[in-house]
Amino acid sequence: MTPHNPFLAERNRDGQWVRLCYSEAADRADRISQALLDRGLSLQRPVMVLSGNSIEHALLSLGAMQVGIPVVPVSPAYSLLSSDHQRLKTLFELCSPGLVYVSDHDQFARALAALPLADTEVVAGDRSGTAPGATPFSDLLASRRQQP
């Protein structure tokens, strides 16, 4: 295993492969770690992920875990198939997330509208384009991890 070997891969909307090597993933996870710490996330204010598997989901999870911030992955069915979102609301109340990630803001808009998000930052995947009231995922990558 070398730093330039493939670590993660997925197809984009055009069907083309997007690949990330180990060193790129480590750098991005470090940046995300710092962004989460800068936002005051903690054991008491974890990250909630409403979307399915993706590179962004993996990087967000790695970034959170390496600084001890829990990640609560929620089955997309709780957001996309539910008519009342009661299970999602219950999970939200139980974990009190400081940040909720969705891969596609439009796709998860109904679920987000059902949640009391006043004190919670919504981060939308870069596939979303500009999503009103949401932080683009790329903003998490703008941080530089501070060395101890």
mmCIF file of N, CA and C in Angstrom:
data_model
loop_
_atom_site.group_PDB
_atom_site.id
_atom_site.type_symbol
_atom_site.label_atom_id
_atom_site.label_comp_id
_atom_site.label_asym_id
_atom_site.label_seq_id
_atom_site.Cartn_x
_atom_site.Cartn_y
_atom_site.Cartn_z
ATOM 1 N N MET A 1 0.843 -1.174 0.000
ATOM 2 C CA MET A 1 0.000 0.000 0.000
ATOM 3 C C MET A 1 0.891 1.242 0.000
ATOM 4 N N THR A 2 0.645 2.134 -0.932
ATOM 5 C CA THR A 2 1.371 3.401 -0.984
ATOM 6 C C THR A 2 0.369 4.539 -0.908
ATOM 7 N N PRO A 3 0.825 5.742 -0.569
ATOM 8 C CA PRO A 3 -0.096 6.873 -0.434
ATOM 9 C C PRO A 3 -0.857 7.204 -1.711
ATOM 10 N N HIS A 4 -0.357 6.745 -2.852
ATOM 11 C CA HIS A 4 -0.998 7.099 -4.118
ATOM 12 C C HIS A 4 -1.894 5.993 -4.673
ATOM 13 N N ASN A 5 -2.048 4.915 -3.928
ATOM 14 C CA ASN A 5 -2.978 3.858 -4.337
ATOM 15 C C ASN A 5 -4.412 4.322 -4.124
ATOM 16 N N PRO A 6 -5.343 3.824 -4.921
ATOM 17 C CA PRO A 6 -6.749 4.196 -4.753
ATOM 18 C C PRO A 6 -7.289 3.751 -3.392
ATOM 19 N N PHE A 7 -8.050 4.627 -2.775
ATOM 20 C CA PHE A 7 -8.677 4.340 -1.483
ATOM 21 C C PHE A 7 -10.194 4.325 -1.613
ATOM 22 N N LEU A 8 -10.746 5.318 -2.284
ATOM 23 C CA LEU A 8 -12.190 5.419 -2.470
ATOM 24 C C LEU A 8 -12.488 5.736 -3.932
ATOM 25 N N ALA A 9 -13.624 5.251 -4.409
ATOM 26 C CA ALA A 9 -14.044 5.549 -5.776
ATOM 27 C C ALA A 9 -15.562 5.512 -5.851
ATOM 28 N N GLU A 10 -16.099 6.371 -6.710
ATOM 29 C CA GLU A 10 -17.541 6.374 -6.976
ATOM 30 C C GLU A 10 -17.768 6.987 -8.346
ATOM 31 N N ARG A 11 -18.924 6.735 -8.885
ATOM 32 C CA ARG A 11 -19.281 7.345 -10.168
ATOM 33 C C ARG A 11 -19.972 8.686 -9.902
ATOM 34 N N ASN A 12 -19.640 9.690 -10.723
ATOM 35 C CA ASN A 12 -20.319 10.972 -10.605
ATOM 36 C C ASN A 12 -21.627 10.928 -11.395
ATOM 37 N N ARG A 13 -22.311 12.049 -11.462
ATOM 38 C CA ARG A 13 -23.609 12.085 -12.156
ATOM 39 C C ARG A 13 -23.502 11.767 -13.643
ATOM 40 N N ASP A 14 -22.326 12.010 -14.211
ATOM 41 C CA ASP A 14 -22.107 11.715 -15.631
ATOM 42 C C ASP A 14 -21.661 10.282 -15.875
ATOM 43 N N GLY A 15 -21.560 9.496 -14.802
ATOM 44 C CA GLY A 15 -21.147 8.111 -14.926
ATOM 45 C C GLY A 15 -19.643 7.901 -14.950
ATOM 46 N N GLN A 16 -18.886 8.977 -14.792
ATOM 47 C CA GLN A 16 -17.428 8.883 -14.782
ATOM 48 C C GLN A 16 -16.939 8.543 -13.381
ATOM 49 N N TRP A 17 -15.854 7.780 -13.311
ATOM 50 C CA TRP A 17 -15.291 7.414 -12.018
ATOM 51 C C TRP A 17 -14.558 8.593 -11.399
ATOM 52 N N VAL A 18 -14.807 8.802 -10.118
ATOM 53 C CA VAL A 18 -14.066 9.766 -9.304
ATOM 54 C C VAL A 18 -13.298 8.928 -8.296
ATOM 55 N N ARG A 19 -11.989 9.105 -8.266
ATOM 56 C CA ARG A 19 -11.146 8.297 -7.378
ATOM 57 C C ARG A 19 -10.382 9.199 -6.422
ATOM 58 N N LEU A 20 -10.125 8.657 -5.252
ATOM 59 C CA LEU A 20 -9.354 9.362 -4.238
ATOM 60 C C LEU A 20 -8.299 8.403 -3.716
ATOM 61 N N CYS A 21 -7.054 8.837 -3.699
ATOM 62 C CA CYS A 21 -5.991 7.982 -3.171
ATOM 63 C C CYS A 21 -5.876 8.185 -1.656
ATOM 64 N N TYR A 22 -5.090 7.333 -1.022
ATOM 65 C CA TYR A 22 -4.935 7.381 0.433
ATOM 66 C C TYR A 22 -4.459 8.746 0.916
ATOM 67 N N SER A 23 -3.450 9.317 0.268
ATOM 68 C CA SER A 23 -2.911 10.599 0.742
ATOM 69 C C SER A 23 -3.924 11.724 0.573
ATOM 70 N N GLU A 24 -4.693 11.716 -0.514
ATOM 71 C CA GLU A 24 -5.735 12.734 -0.705
ATOM 72 C C GLU A 24 -6.820 12.590 0.355
ATOM 73 N N ALA A 25 -7.212 11.364 0.632
ATOM 74 C CA ALA A 25 -8.240 11.125 1.645
ATOM 75 C C ALA A 25 -7.757 11.565 3.021
ATOM 76 N N ALA A 26 -6.504 11.276 3.349
ATOM 77 C CA ALA A 26 -5.960 11.678 4.652
ATOM 78 C C ALA A 26 -5.940 13.194 4.785
ATOM 79 N N ASP A 27 -5.519 13.889 3.741
ATOM 80 C CA ASP A 27 -5.494 15.352 3.775
ATOM 81 C C ASP A 27 -6.900 15.918 3.948
ATOM 82 N N ARG A 28 -7.853 15.397 3.206
ATOM 83 C CA ARG A 28 -9.231 15.900 3.298
ATOM 84 C C ARG A 28 -9.851 15.567 4.646
ATOM 85 N N ALA A 29 -9.586 14.385 5.165
ATOM 86 C CA ALA A 29 -10.105 14.030 6.495
ATOM 87 C C ALA A 29 -9.527 14.961 7.554
ATOM 88 N N ASP A 30 -8.248 15.303 7.446
ATOM 89 C CA ASP A 30 -7.636 16.249 8.386
ATOM 90 C C ASP A 30 -8.315 17.613 8.318
ATOM 91 N N ARG A 31 -8.585 18.075 7.123
ATOM 92 C CA ARG A 31 -9.249 19.377 6.952
ATOM 93 C C ARG A 31 -10.657 19.344 7.553
ATOM 94 N N ILE A 32 -11.358 18.261 7.304
ATOM 95 C CA ILE A 32 -12.710 18.120 7.850
ATOM 96 C C ILE A 32 -12.662 18.047 9.365
ATOM 97 N N SER A 33 -11.703 17.330 9.919
ATOM 98 C CA SER A 33 -11.552 17.268 11.379
ATOM 99 C C SER A 33 -11.463 18.668 11.964
ATOM 100 N N GLN A 34 -10.616 19.496 11.370
ATOM 101 C CA GLN A 34 -10.447 20.854 11.881
ATOM 102 C C GLN A 34 -11.734 21.659 11.730
ATOM 103 N N ALA A 35 -12.405 21.512 10.600
ATOM 104 C CA ALA A 35 -13.661 22.233 10.383
ATOM 105 C C ALA A 35 -14.703 21.851 11.432
ATOM 106 N N LEU A 36 -14.768 20.574 11.780
ATOM 107 C CA LEU A 36 -15.732 20.120 12.786
ATOM 108 C C LEU A 36 -15.370 20.654 14.161
ATOM 109 N N LEU A 37 -14.090 20.643 14.498
ATOM 110 C CA LEU A 37 -13.648 21.205 15.780
ATOM 111 C C LEU A 37 -13.927 22.704 15.828
ATOM 112 N N ASP A 38 -13.676 23.402 14.727
ATOM 113 C CA ASP A 38 -13.944 24.842 14.663
ATOM 114 C C ASP A 38 -15.421 25.155 14.882
ATOM 115 N N ARG A 39 -16.287 24.213 14.542
ATOM 116 C CA ARG A 39 -17.725 24.404 14.703
ATOM 117 C C ARG A 39 -18.216 23.987 16.088
ATOM 118 N N GLY A 40 -17.321 23.514 16.930
ATOM 119 C CA GLY A 40 -17.694 23.138 18.290
ATOM 120 C C GLY A 40 -18.401 21.802 18.402
ATOM 121 N N LEU A 41 -18.248 20.942 17.403
ATOM 122 C CA LEU A 41 -18.880 19.627 17.491
ATOM 123 C C LEU A 41 -18.138 18.781 18.515
ATOM 124 N N SER A 42 -18.865 17.837 19.127
ATOM 125 C CA SER A 42 -18.307 17.068 20.246
ATOM 126 C C SER A 42 -19.142 15.812 20.458
ATOM 127 N N LEU A 43 -18.849 15.119 21.560
ATOM 128 C CA LEU A 43 -19.672 13.959 21.929
ATOM 129 C C LEU A 43 -21.131 14.358 22.089
ATOM 130 N N GLN A 44 -21.349 15.562 22.607
ATOM 131 C CA GLN A 44 -22.710 16.039 22.847
ATOM 132 C C GLN A 44 -23.358 16.632 21.596
ATOM 133 N N ARG A 45 -22.568 16.996 20.602
ATOM 134 C CA ARG A 45 -23.068 17.593 19.359
ATOM 135 C C ARG A 45 -22.447 16.848 18.175
ATOM 136 N N PRO A 46 -22.924 15.625 17.897
ATOM 137 C CA PRO A 46 -22.322 14.789 16.850
ATOM 138 C C PRO A 46 -22.715 15.223 15.435
ATOM 139 N N VAL A 47 -22.268 14.448 14.491
ATOM 140 C CA VAL A 47 -22.602 14.612 13.078
ATOM 141 C C VAL A 47 -23.682 13.592 12.738
ATOM 142 N N MET A 48 -24.733 14.036 12.060
ATOM 143 C CA MET A 48 -25.774 13.125 11.576
ATOM 144 C C MET A 48 -25.688 13.105 10.050
ATOM 145 N N VAL A 49 -25.695 11.907 9.483
ATOM 146 C CA VAL A 49 -25.621 11.737 8.030
ATOM 147 C C VAL A 49 -26.927 11.109 7.561
ATOM 148 N N LEU A 50 -27.652 11.839 6.710
ATOM 149 C CA LEU A 50 -28.931 11.326 6.217
ATOM 150 C C LEU A 50 -28.792 10.594 4.889
ATOM 151 N N SER A 51 -27.673 10.712 4.239
ATOM 152 C CA SER A 51 -27.479 10.165 2.898
ATOM 153 C C SER A 51 -26.847 8.784 2.917
ATOM 154 N N GLY A 52 -26.876 8.154 1.767
ATOM 155 C CA GLY A 52 -26.240 6.850 1.618
ATOM 156 C C GLY A 52 -24.738 6.981 1.452
ATOM 157 N N ASN A 53 -24.112 5.902 1.039
ATOM 158 C CA ASN A 53 -22.657 5.864 0.901
ATOM 159 C C ASN A 53 -22.173 6.771 -0.227
ATOM 160 N N SER A 54 -21.069 7.463 0.038
ATOM 161 C CA SER A 54 -20.419 8.310 -0.962
ATOM 162 C C SER A 54 -19.022 8.642 -0.456
ATOM 163 N N ILE A 55 -18.217 9.212 -1.318
ATOM 164 C CA ILE A 55 -16.890 9.653 -0.890
ATOM 165 C C ILE A 55 -17.022 10.728 0.180
ATOM 166 N N GLU A 56 -17.926 11.678 -0.016
ATOM 167 C CA GLU A 56 -18.109 12.739 0.982
ATOM 168 C C GLU A 56 -18.519 12.158 2.328
ATOM 169 N N HIS A 57 -19.439 11.208 2.312
ATOM 170 C CA HIS A 57 -19.880 10.553 3.549
ATOM 171 C C HIS A 57 -18.692 9.886 4.239
ATOM 172 N N ALA A 58 -17.882 9.181 3.480
ATOM 173 C CA ALA A 58 -16.714 8.500 4.057
ATOM 174 C C ALA A 58 -15.726 9.497 4.647
ATOM 175 N N LEU A 59 -15.436 10.571 3.914
ATOM 176 C CA LEU A 59 -14.484 11.569 4.407
ATOM 177 C C LEU A 59 -15.000 12.274 5.651
ATOM 178 N N LEU A 60 -16.286 12.601 5.664
ATOM 179 C CA LEU A 60 -16.881 13.237 6.837
ATOM 180 C C LEU A 60 -16.792 12.307 8.041
ATOM 181 N N SER A 61 -17.070 11.038 7.840
ATOM 182 C CA SER A 61 -16.985 10.057 8.929
ATOM 183 C C SER A 61 -15.552 9.914 9.432
ATOM 184 N N LEU A 62 -14.595 9.812 8.516
ATOM 185 C CA LEU A 62 -13.190 9.701 8.920
ATOM 186 C C LEU A 62 -12.737 10.942 9.676
ATOM 187 N N GLY A 63 -13.094 12.110 9.161
ATOM 188 C CA GLY A 63 -12.711 13.356 9.816
ATOM 189 C C GLY A 63 -13.286 13.469 11.209
ATOM 190 N N ALA A 64 -14.531 13.081 11.379
ATOM 191 C CA ALA A 64 -15.169 13.142 12.698
ATOM 192 C C ALA A 64 -14.545 12.127 13.650
ATOM 193 N N MET A 65 -14.384 10.907 13.192
ATOM 194 C CA MET A 65 -13.879 9.854 14.079
ATOM 195 C C MET A 65 -12.462 10.119 14.558
ATOM 196 N N GLN A 66 -11.618 10.723 13.719
ATOM 197 C CA GLN A 66 -10.239 10.911 14.153
ATOM 198 C C GLN A 66 -10.095 11.992 15.214
ATOM 199 N N VAL A 67 -11.157 12.780 15.463
ATOM 200 C CA VAL A 67 -11.114 13.751 16.561
ATOM 201 C C VAL A 67 -12.172 13.439 17.624
ATOM 202 N N GLY A 68 -12.697 12.212 17.593
ATOM 203 C CA GLY A 68 -13.586 11.748 18.651
ATOM 204 C C GLY A 68 -15.005 12.273 18.593
ATOM 205 N N ILE A 69 -15.448 12.701 17.422
ATOM 206 C CA ILE A 69 -16.822 13.175 17.261
ATOM 207 C C ILE A 69 -17.650 12.029 16.691
ATOM 208 N N PRO A 70 -18.715 11.637 17.380
ATOM 209 C CA PRO A 70 -19.541 10.540 16.868
ATOM 210 C C PRO A 70 -20.227 10.903 15.550
ATOM 211 N N VAL A 71 -20.457 9.889 14.749
ATOM 212 C CA VAL A 71 -21.193 10.027 13.499
ATOM 213 C C VAL A 71 -22.420 9.137 13.604
ATOM 214 N N VAL A 72 -23.575 9.703 13.290
ATOM 215 C CA VAL A 72 -24.837 8.970 13.353
ATOM 216 C C VAL A 72 -25.350 8.801 11.921
ATOM 217 N N PRO A 73 -25.022 7.666 11.273
ATOM 218 C CA PRO A 73 -25.554 7.445 9.933
ATOM 219 C C PRO A 73 -26.998 6.955 10.035
ATOM 220 N N VAL A 74 -27.870 7.628 9.321
ATOM 221 C CA VAL A 74 -29.296 7.305 9.370
ATOM 222 C C VAL A 74 -29.696 6.712 8.022
ATOM 223 N N SER A 75 -30.447 5.640 8.062
ATOM 224 C CA SER A 75 -30.914 5.026 6.826
ATOM 225 C C SER A 75 -31.637 6.070 5.973
ATOM 226 N N PRO A 76 -31.264 6.188 4.697
ATOM 227 C CA PRO A 76 -31.950 7.156 3.839
ATOM 228 C C PRO A 76 -33.465 6.945 3.783
ATOM 229 N N ALA A 77 -33.923 5.736 4.031
ATOM 230 C CA ALA A 77 -35.366 5.480 4.015
ATOM 231 C C ALA A 77 -36.106 6.323 5.051
ATOM 232 N N TYR A 78 -35.474 6.607 6.187
ATOM 233 C CA TYR A 78 -36.112 7.435 7.211
ATOM 234 C C TYR A 78 -36.350 8.853 6.704
ATOM 235 N N SER A 79 -35.569 9.276 5.731
ATOM 236 C CA SER A 79 -35.701 10.619 5.177
ATOM 237 C C SER A 79 -36.503 10.653 3.885
ATOM 238 N N LEU A 80 -36.347 9.634 3.068
ATOM 239 C CA LEU A 80 -36.905 9.680 1.720
ATOM 240 C C LEU A 80 -38.238 8.966 1.556
ATOM 241 N N LEU A 81 -38.501 7.952 2.375
ATOM 242 C CA LEU A 81 -39.723 7.168 2.196
ATOM 243 C C LEU A 81 -40.797 7.464 3.232
ATOM 244 N N SER A 82 -40.421 8.082 4.312
ATOM 245 C CA SER A 82 -41.364 8.334 5.398
ATOM 246 C C SER A 82 -42.321 9.467 5.038
ATOM 247 N N SER A 83 -43.564 9.321 5.478
ATOM 248 C CA SER A 83 -44.533 10.394 5.248
ATOM 249 C C SER A 83 -44.538 11.407 6.388
ATOM 250 N N ASP A 84 -44.220 10.956 7.606
ATOM 251 C CA ASP A 84 -44.243 11.877 8.752
ATOM 252 C C ASP A 84 -42.864 12.125 9.363
ATOM 253 N N HIS A 85 -41.859 11.377 8.936
ATOM 254 C CA HIS A 85 -40.473 11.511 9.425
ATOM 255 C C HIS A 85 -40.356 11.342 10.938
ATOM 256 N N GLN A 86 -41.276 10.594 11.549
ATOM 257 C CA GLN A 86 -41.265 10.455 13.004
ATOM 258 C C GLN A 86 -39.999 9.772 13.516
ATOM 259 N N ARG A 87 -39.563 8.724 12.868
ATOM 260 C CA ARG A 87 -38.331 8.051 13.313
ATOM 261 C C ARG A 87 -37.130 8.982 13.190
ATOM 262 N N LEU A 88 -37.068 9.724 12.115
ATOM 263 C CA LEU A 88 -35.977 10.676 11.921
ATOM 264 C C LEU A 88 -36.007 11.751 13.007
ATOM 265 N N LYS A 89 -37.183 12.270 13.310
ATOM 266 C CA LYS A 89 -37.316 13.284 14.368
ATOM 267 C C LYS A 89 -36.866 12.726 15.709
ATOM 268 N N THR A 90 -37.248 11.487 15.994
ATOM 269 C CA THR A 90 -36.856 10.858 17.262
ATOM 270 C C THR A 90 -35.337 10.709 17.338
ATOM 271 N N LEU A 91 -34.716 10.237 16.276
ATOM 272 C CA LEU A 91 -33.254 10.115 16.245
ATOM 273 C C LEU A 91 -32.588 11.479 16.423
ATOM 274 N N PHE A 92 -33.120 12.478 15.772
ATOM 275 C CA PHE A 92 -32.571 13.830 15.873
ATOM 276 C C PHE A 92 -32.635 14.326 17.315
ATOM 277 N N GLU A 93 -33.768 14.124 17.959
ATOM 278 C CA GLU A 93 -33.921 14.559 19.353
ATOM 279 C C GLU A 93 -32.996 13.783 20.282
ATOM 280 N N LEU A 94 -32.805 12.501 20.027
ATOM 281 C CA LEU A 94 -31.935 11.682 20.877
ATOM 282 C C LEU A 94 -30.466 12.081 20.787
ATOM 283 N N CYS A 95 -29.999 12.406 19.598
ATOM 284 C CA CYS A 95 -28.559 12.669 19.457
ATOM 285 C C CYS A 95 -28.198 14.147 19.404
ATOM 286 N N SER A 96 -29.146 15.039 19.210
ATOM 287 C CA SER A 96 -28.884 16.492 19.168
ATOM 288 C C SER A 96 -27.669 16.838 18.310
ATOM 289 N N PRO A 97 -27.718 16.557 17.016
ATOM 290 C CA PRO A 97 -26.539 16.800 16.186
ATOM 291 C C PRO A 97 -26.225 18.288 16.038
ATOM 292 N N GLY A 98 -24.949 18.570 15.901
ATOM 293 C CA GLY A 98 -24.513 19.926 15.617
ATOM 294 C C GLY A 98 -24.401 20.172 14.127
ATOM 295 N N LEU A 99 -24.396 19.079 13.351
ATOM 296 C CA LEU A 99 -24.269 19.174 11.902
ATOM 297 C C LEU A 99 -25.028 18.013 11.277
ATOM 298 N N VAL A 100 -25.795 18.311 10.239
ATOM 299 C CA VAL A 100 -26.498 17.286 9.464
ATOM 300 C C VAL A 100 -25.984 17.367 8.031
ATOM 301 N N TYR A 101 -25.530 16.237 7.512
ATOM 302 C CA TYR A 101 -25.032 16.164 6.137
ATOM 303 C C TYR A 101 -26.053 15.465 5.249
ATOM 304 N N VAL A 102 -26.292 16.068 4.080
ATOM 305 C CA VAL A 102 -27.097 15.437 3.031
ATOM 306 C C VAL A 102 -26.316 15.527 1.724
ATOM 307 N N SER A 103 -26.341 14.479 0.951
ATOM 308 C CA SER A 103 -25.597 14.485 -0.313
ATOM 309 C C SER A 103 -26.262 15.385 -1.345
ATOM 310 N N ASP A 104 -27.588 15.437 -1.310
ATOM 311 C CA ASP A 104 -28.353 16.215 -2.282
ATOM 312 C C ASP A 104 -29.440 16.975 -1.532
ATOM 313 N N HIS A 105 -29.276 18.269 -1.417
ATOM 314 C CA HIS A 105 -30.189 19.086 -0.616
ATOM 315 C C HIS A 105 -31.629 18.970 -1.108
ATOM 316 N N ASP A 106 -31.838 19.044 -2.404
ATOM 317 C CA ASP A 106 -33.197 18.967 -2.944
ATOM 318 C C ASP A 106 -33.854 17.632 -2.621
ATOM 319 N N GLN A 107 -33.104 16.561 -2.750
ATOM 320 C CA GLN A 107 -33.642 15.223 -2.497
ATOM 321 C C GLN A 107 -34.083 15.068 -1.037
ATOM 322 N N PHE A 108 -33.377 15.708 -0.108
ATOM 323 C CA PHE A 108 -33.660 15.560 1.318
ATOM 324 C C PHE A 108 -34.401 16.761 1.904
ATOM 325 N N ALA A 109 -34.917 17.648 1.062
ATOM 326 C CA ALA A 109 -35.549 18.887 1.533
ATOM 327 C C ALA A 109 -36.740 18.625 2.459
ATOM 328 N N ARG A 110 -37.583 17.664 2.134
ATOM 329 C CA ARG A 110 -38.746 17.367 2.991
ATOM 330 C C ARG A 110 -38.307 16.897 4.366
ATOM 331 N N ALA A 111 -37.308 16.048 4.413
ATOM 332 C CA ALA A 111 -36.809 15.550 5.699
ATOM 333 C C ALA A 111 -36.196 16.687 6.506
ATOM 334 N N LEU A 112 -35.410 17.531 5.868
ATOM 335 C CA LEU A 112 -34.797 18.657 6.573
ATOM 336 C C LEU A 112 -35.862 19.601 7.120
ATOM 337 N N ALA A 113 -36.923 19.822 6.357
ATOM 338 C CA ALA A 113 -37.999 20.713 6.799
ATOM 339 C C ALA A 113 -38.725 20.163 8.023
ATOM 340 N N ALA A 114 -38.670 18.860 8.224
ATOM 341 C CA ALA A 114 -39.354 18.234 9.367
ATOM 342 C C ALA A 114 -38.543 18.328 10.655
ATOM 343 N N LEU A 115 -37.279 18.741 10.564
ATOM 344 C CA LEU A 115 -36.399 18.750 11.735
ATOM 345 C C LEU A 115 -36.251 20.151 12.318
ATOM 346 N N PRO A 116 -36.104 20.241 13.647
ATOM 347 C CA PRO A 116 -35.856 21.542 14.291
ATOM 348 C C PRO A 116 -34.373 21.916 14.164
ATOM 349 N N LEU A 117 -34.021 22.562 13.082
ATOM 350 C CA LEU A 117 -32.619 22.796 12.733
ATOM 351 C C LEU A 117 -32.066 24.142 13.205
ATOM 352 N N ALA A 118 -32.747 24.822 14.111
ATOM 353 C CA ALA A 118 -32.330 26.171 14.517
ATOM 354 C C ALA A 118 -30.877 26.236 14.968
ATOM 355 N N ASP A 119 -30.408 25.243 15.704
ATOM 356 C CA ASP A 119 -29.039 25.239 16.223
ATOM 357 C C ASP A 119 -28.157 24.205 15.530
ATOM 358 N N THR A 120 -28.549 23.788 14.345
ATOM 359 C CA THR A 120 -27.836 22.724 13.639
ATOM 360 C C THR A 120 -27.455 23.195 12.244
ATOM 361 N N GLU A 121 -26.189 23.036 11.896
ATOM 362 C CA GLU A 121 -25.726 23.399 10.560
ATOM 363 C C GLU A 121 -26.049 22.267 9.588
ATOM 364 N N VAL A 122 -26.588 22.625 8.447
ATOM 365 C CA VAL A 122 -26.834 21.658 7.381
ATOM 366 C C VAL A 122 -25.711 21.807 6.360
ATOM 367 N N VAL A 123 -25.062 20.695 6.052
ATOM 368 C CA VAL A 123 -24.015 20.667 5.028
ATOM 369 C C VAL A 123 -24.543 19.848 3.863
ATOM 370 N N ALA A 124 -24.525 20.459 2.686
ATOM 371 C CA ALA A 124 -25.027 19.793 1.487
ATOM 372 C C ALA A 124 -23.864 19.370 0.611
ATOM 373 N N GLY A 125 -23.952 18.167 0.102
ATOM 374 C CA GLY A 125 -22.915 17.642 -0.776
ATOM 375 C C GLY A 125 -22.701 18.521 -1.987
ATOM 376 N N ASP A 126 -21.535 18.425 -2.542
ATOM 377 C CA ASP A 126 -21.190 19.266 -3.679
ATOM 378 C C ASP A 126 -22.030 18.962 -4.914
ATOM 379 N N ARG A 127 -22.731 17.846 -4.923
ATOM 380 C CA ARG A 127 -23.648 17.545 -6.026
ATOM 381 C C ARG A 127 -24.871 18.462 -5.990
ATOM 382 N N SER A 128 -25.117 19.079 -4.826
ATOM 383 C CA SER A 128 -26.313 19.891 -4.639
ATOM 384 C C SER A 128 -26.247 21.236 -5.338
ATOM 385 N N GLY A 129 -25.057 21.685 -5.675
ATOM 386 C CA GLY A 129 -24.942 23.044 -6.180
ATOM 387 C C GLY A 129 -25.184 24.002 -5.025
ATOM 388 N N THR A 130 -25.795 25.129 -5.292
ATOM 389 C CA THR A 130 -26.088 26.098 -4.235
ATOM 390 C C THR A 130 -27.411 25.730 -3.590
ATOM 391 N N ALA A 131 -27.378 25.458 -2.294
ATOM 392 C CA ALA A 131 -28.592 25.096 -1.559
ATOM 393 C C ALA A 131 -28.852 26.177 -0.515
ATOM 394 N N PRO A 132 -29.996 26.847 -0.578
ATOM 395 C CA PRO A 132 -30.286 27.925 0.365
ATOM 396 C C PRO A 132 -30.220 27.438 1.813
ATOM 397 N N GLY A 133 -29.489 28.161 2.642
ATOM 398 C CA GLY A 133 -29.404 27.824 4.057
ATOM 399 C C GLY A 133 -28.462 26.689 4.386
ATOM 400 N N ALA A 134 -27.801 26.133 3.393
ATOM 401 C CA ALA A 134 -26.892 25.006 3.634
ATOM 402 C C ALA A 134 -25.458 25.413 3.319
ATOM 403 N N THR A 135 -24.544 24.832 4.064
ATOM 404 C CA THR A 135 -23.117 25.025 3.828
ATOM 405 C C THR A 135 -22.659 24.013 2.784
ATOM 406 N N PRO A 136 -21.952 24.447 1.753
ATOM 407 C CA PRO A 136 -21.422 23.478 0.789
ATOM 408 C C PRO A 136 -20.366 22.586 1.442
ATOM 409 N N PHE A 137 -20.360 21.323 1.092
ATOM 410 C CA PHE A 137 -19.378 20.391 1.635
ATOM 411 C C PHE A 137 -17.961 20.903 1.413
ATOM 412 N N SER A 138 -17.726 21.542 0.291
ATOM 413 C CA SER A 138 -16.382 22.043 -0.017
ATOM 414 C C SER A 138 -15.887 23.040 1.025
ATOM 415 N N ASP A 139 -16.792 23.714 1.742
ATOM 416 C CA ASP A 139 -16.372 24.630 2.812
ATOM 417 C C ASP A 139 -15.652 23.885 3.934
ATOM 418 N N LEU A 140 -16.034 22.635 4.179
ATOM 419 C CA LEU A 140 -15.360 21.851 5.216
ATOM 420 C C LEU A 140 -13.912 21.570 4.831
ATOM 421 N N LEU A 141 -13.649 21.542 3.544
ATOM 422 C CA LEU A 141 -12.296 21.250 3.061
ATOM 423 C C LEU A 141 -11.400 22.484 3.054
ATOM 424 N N ALA A 142 -11.961 23.641 3.352
ATOM 425 C CA ALA A 142 -11.185 24.882 3.340
ATOM 426 C C ALA A 142 -10.354 25.056 4.606
ATOM 427 N N SER A 143 -10.640 24.284 5.644
ATOM 428 C CA SER A 143 -9.900 24.400 6.905
ATOM 429 C C SER A 143 -8.547 23.719 6.789
ATOM 430 N N ARG A 144 -7.623 24.175 7.590
ATOM 431 C CA ARG A 144 -6.306 23.544 7.711
ATOM 432 C C ARG A 144 -6.185 23.014 9.115
ATOM 433 N N ARG A 145 -5.845 21.747 9.256
ATOM 434 C CA ARG A 145 -5.730 21.139 10.580
ATOM 435 C C ARG A 145 -4.575 21.768 11.335
ATOM 436 N N GLN A 146 -4.861 22.199 12.553
ATOM 437 C CA GLN A 146 -3.832 22.789 13.401
ATOM 438 C C GLN A 146 -3.063 21.668 14.069
ATOM 439 N N GLN A 147 -1.763 21.753 13.997
ATOM 440 C CA GLN A 147 -0.921 20.722 14.606
ATOM 441 C C GLN A 147 -0.758 21.011 16.091
ATOM 442 N N PRO A 148 -0.772 19.977 16.945
ATOM 443 C CA PRO A 148 -0.650 20.184 18.395
ATOM 444 C C PRO A 148 0.717 20.701 18.784
#
